[in-house]
Each structure stands twice: as structure tokens, then as C-alpha cells.
Amino acid sequence: MPAYARYLLKRFGQFTLVVFIGVNITFLISHATPIDPVEQTVAAATAFGGTSPEAVEEMRRSLRSLYGLEGGLLQQYIGFWGRVVVGDFGPSLSAFPTLVSTLIARAAPWTVGLLLVSTLLSWVIGNLLGGLAGYYRHNRALKLVGLLAMAVHPIPYYIVALVLLILFGYVWPVLPISGGSGMNVEQGFSLDFALSVLRHSILPALSLVLIGIGSWFLGMRSLVSNVVTDDYVTYAELAGVPRRRILVAYVMRNAITPQITGLAMSIGAIFNGAIITEQVFGYPGIGTLLVEAVHKGDYSLVLGVATISIVTVATAVLVIDLLHPLIDPRVQAAEGGH
């Protein structure tokens, strides 16, 4: 079997195991919570009285069937996986009768659009500047960028977000500080809506990019500083190879491998950042949806968001892992050697 085929099967097996374990943990945690979503819904519906015991019991049976809570734990577990396979998490408790899948489909584009683009943008800019700073070690402008990166990197994300919010929302109010688009702009495929979304995403995206650039910059500069001392780089310089080609083809290509692995790990943390980012800026994405579901005890929505997040992140990491050996053949050779 070719080395890449073995590598692909190994990574796909890891993907399947991660998804299986993650979804199982989500199921167990949700069923270990002391909150009973059915009883909570029944209590809310009968708070004002006027409901017969027979109607209450019928409501209870219907809700348990609707949310897959009939029978014992094993029966609920089998039913849960049946729903996961087809992507059916039933209706939301807090937004009944809207389906959980519909709510997630509405919120997901906001989170993916903001956080994925911000993560990739900070990765590209940080690695590019870090590579230049590691190779052109005596450039004053790049030294200044390094100082700024070291100064910003340790600052907690929410501090940067709050500073930007105060600066551009109150001191110099030129950018919107909450929401995903203007309230008076109709959502759809139009230039007005696209521009409104872009303006509302500038502050949350900028806060993520500023923090992310520092981390990637410092890592790449350190990696490049080690690579430029290798014999093949010295030989290429003595042979008169253009410095731009040495930087791109010899130095950065060999230094980028750990950063690609880091990108996969940072994509795995995208939904962690979603909660903080969207709460600070009132952004209408998955993070906001999850927090609201937890506050309202929306059992099915929490399960749906957690499960979709696990599958989405694992898939993104799998894609990066499959592209990794195509970028760096040494990875494929290493897998083949094992």
C-alpha cells in the first residue's frame, strides 16, 4: 500500500475515534446534569394552572418521545446516535417548534465566517512577518514588529477586545460594537448587507488577529532562525541563489511544518474563542447560541451545538492533516518508514 494511503487511513481512523469519544462524552455529560428538560418545560407550561393531570401526563410523554428521553439510558443512547447520524436533534426547547438544526444553520455562518477567516488571516500574516524577521535579522522595521508582537502576545484576548470596543465604540465611535449586521439592513445577497456584515466584523476580527499574529510571529521567527544556520542554506547563499528564493523555497518551506500542525490545533479551539468573542461583541453565532441554550436549559440545543462543533472541528483538522504531507513530503516519508 502506498505511503500516502496508509497515512490517509491512519488519520481517518483517528478522526473517527475523536468524533466517537467526543460525542459520547457530550451525551454522558448532558445526561448527568440535574436539570430535567421535560419537567422544566412542563413546569413552565403549567405555571398558571388550569391544566388537568391527564393533560400534564400526556404532555410529559409527548415531550420525552420528542426529545429522545424514553426508556433507559441504553435506549436513549442508541436513539441519540440514530439522530446524530441523520443530523436530527429534534426541536429546540427554548424556541419551540423550531428545529435545533435550523437554529444551528442560522448561527454557524457567522461563527465560521468570523473565526475561521480571522484564524487563517492571523496565521498567514504572523508566519509571513515571522519568516521575514527570522531571515532578515538586522532589519529595524521587523525588529519593531517583533517588539510589538512580544508586547501584545501575553495580553488576554478579552482585554484587547474591550480596549478596541472602548476605543472605536466610545472614544472614537466609527465602528459598530455589537451585532452581526445593521438592524435596518435586510439580510440577503446584496451589497448593502455584505458591507454591513463587514463593518460589524471589523472589531471582533481585529481583536482576534492582533492576538493571533503575535503567537505565529514569534513561533515562525524562532523556527526560521534555526533553519538559516543549516548547511544547505549557507551553501545556497554562497552559490549565489537569490535571497528571495532562499527565503521561500529553502527556509520558510522547511520551517512551516510545525506551524501547520499548530494551525490544526488552533482550528480545534475555534469554538472556544466563539463563546468569548461573541459575548463581548454580541455577535449572533454559535457561541451566543450555546450560552443562551445553557441559560435556558435547552437540552436538545446544547447537545446539537456540542455535537456539530465536535464533528466540524475534527473534520477541519482532518483536512489539514491530509494536506500536510502534500506540503511537506517528509511527513509522508516518515509515515512510510513506520
PDB file of N, CA, C and O in Angstrom, residues 23 27 60 106 140 162 223 245 254 260 277:
ATOM      1  N   VAL A  23     -18.475  12.786  21.016  1.00  0.00           N
ATOM      2  CA  VAL A  23     -19.942  12.756  21.041  1.00  0.00           C
ATOM      3  C   VAL A  23     -20.441  11.952  22.235  1.00  0.00           C
ATOM      4  O   VAL A  23     -21.437  12.313  22.862  1.00  0.00           O
ATOM      5  N   PHE A  27     -22.886  13.240  25.273  1.00  0.00           N
ATOM      6  CA  PHE A  27     -24.104  12.538  25.692  1.00  0.00           C
ATOM      7  C   PHE A  27     -24.103  12.284  27.203  1.00  0.00           C
ATOM      8  O   PHE A  27     -25.099  12.534  27.891  1.00  0.00           O
ATOM      9  N   ARG A  60     -46.095  15.273  29.174  1.00  0.00           N
ATOM     10  CA  ARG A  60     -44.816  14.720  29.615  1.00  0.00           C
ATOM     11  C   ARG A  60     -44.381  13.562  28.700  1.00  0.00           C
ATOM     12  O   ARG A  60     -43.214  13.484  28.292  1.00  0.00           O
ATOM     13  N   ARG A 106     -28.548  28.719  11.086  1.00  0.00           N
ATOM     14  CA  ARG A 106     -28.603  30.184  11.056  1.00  0.00           C
ATOM     15  C   ARG A 106     -27.376  30.805  11.709  1.00  0.00           C
ATOM     16  O   ARG A 106     -26.867  31.842  11.259  1.00  0.00           O
ATOM     17  N   ARG A 140      15.393  46.886  10.902  1.00  0.00           N
ATOM     18  CA  ARG A 140      14.854  47.617  12.053  1.00  0.00           C
ATOM     19  C   ARG A 140      13.332  47.551  12.131  1.00  0.00           C
ATOM     20  O   ARG A 140      12.762  47.430  13.221  1.00  0.00           O
ATOM     21  N   LEU A 162     -11.924  44.438  24.773  1.00  0.00           N
ATOM     22  CA  LEU A 162     -12.554  45.542  25.498  1.00  0.00           C
ATOM     23  C   LEU A 162     -11.890  46.879  25.177  1.00  0.00           C
ATOM     24  O   LEU A 162     -12.571  47.904  25.070  1.00  0.00           O
ATOM     25  N   LEU A 223      11.661  29.446  14.507  1.00  0.00           N
ATOM     26  CA  LEU A 223      11.925  28.318  13.617  1.00  0.00           C
ATOM     27  C   LEU A 223      12.872  28.715  12.475  1.00  0.00           C
ATOM     28  O   LEU A 223      13.809  27.981  12.139  1.00  0.00           O
ATOM     29  N   ARG A 245      14.414  33.630  -3.199  1.00  0.00           N
ATOM     30  CA  ARG A 245      14.166  32.211  -3.442  1.00  0.00           C
ATOM     31  C   ARG A 245      14.626  31.368  -2.254  1.00  0.00           C
ATOM     32  O   ARG A 245      13.978  30.386  -1.884  1.00  0.00           O
ATOM     33  N   ASN A 254      10.701  24.792   4.886  1.00  0.00           N
ATOM     34  CA  ASN A 254      11.140  23.801   5.873  1.00  0.00           C
ATOM     35  C   ASN A 254      10.759  24.189   7.296  1.00  0.00           C
ATOM     36  O   ASN A 254      10.658  23.317   8.166  1.00  0.00           O
ATOM     37  N   ILE A 260       1.956  24.434  10.601  1.00  0.00           N
ATOM     38  CA  ILE A 260       0.762  23.801  10.032  1.00  0.00           C
ATOM     39  C   ILE A 260       0.079  22.944  11.090  1.00  0.00           C
ATOM     40  O   ILE A 260      -1.148  22.943  11.231  1.00  0.00           O
ATOM     41  N   THR A 277     -15.614  35.727  22.105  1.00  0.00           N
ATOM     42  CA  THR A 277     -15.741  36.783  21.092  1.00  0.00           C
ATOM     43  C   THR A 277     -17.184  37.244  20.947  1.00  0.00           C
ATOM     44  O   THR A 277     -17.481  38.446  20.949  1.00  0.00           O
TER      45      THR A 277
END
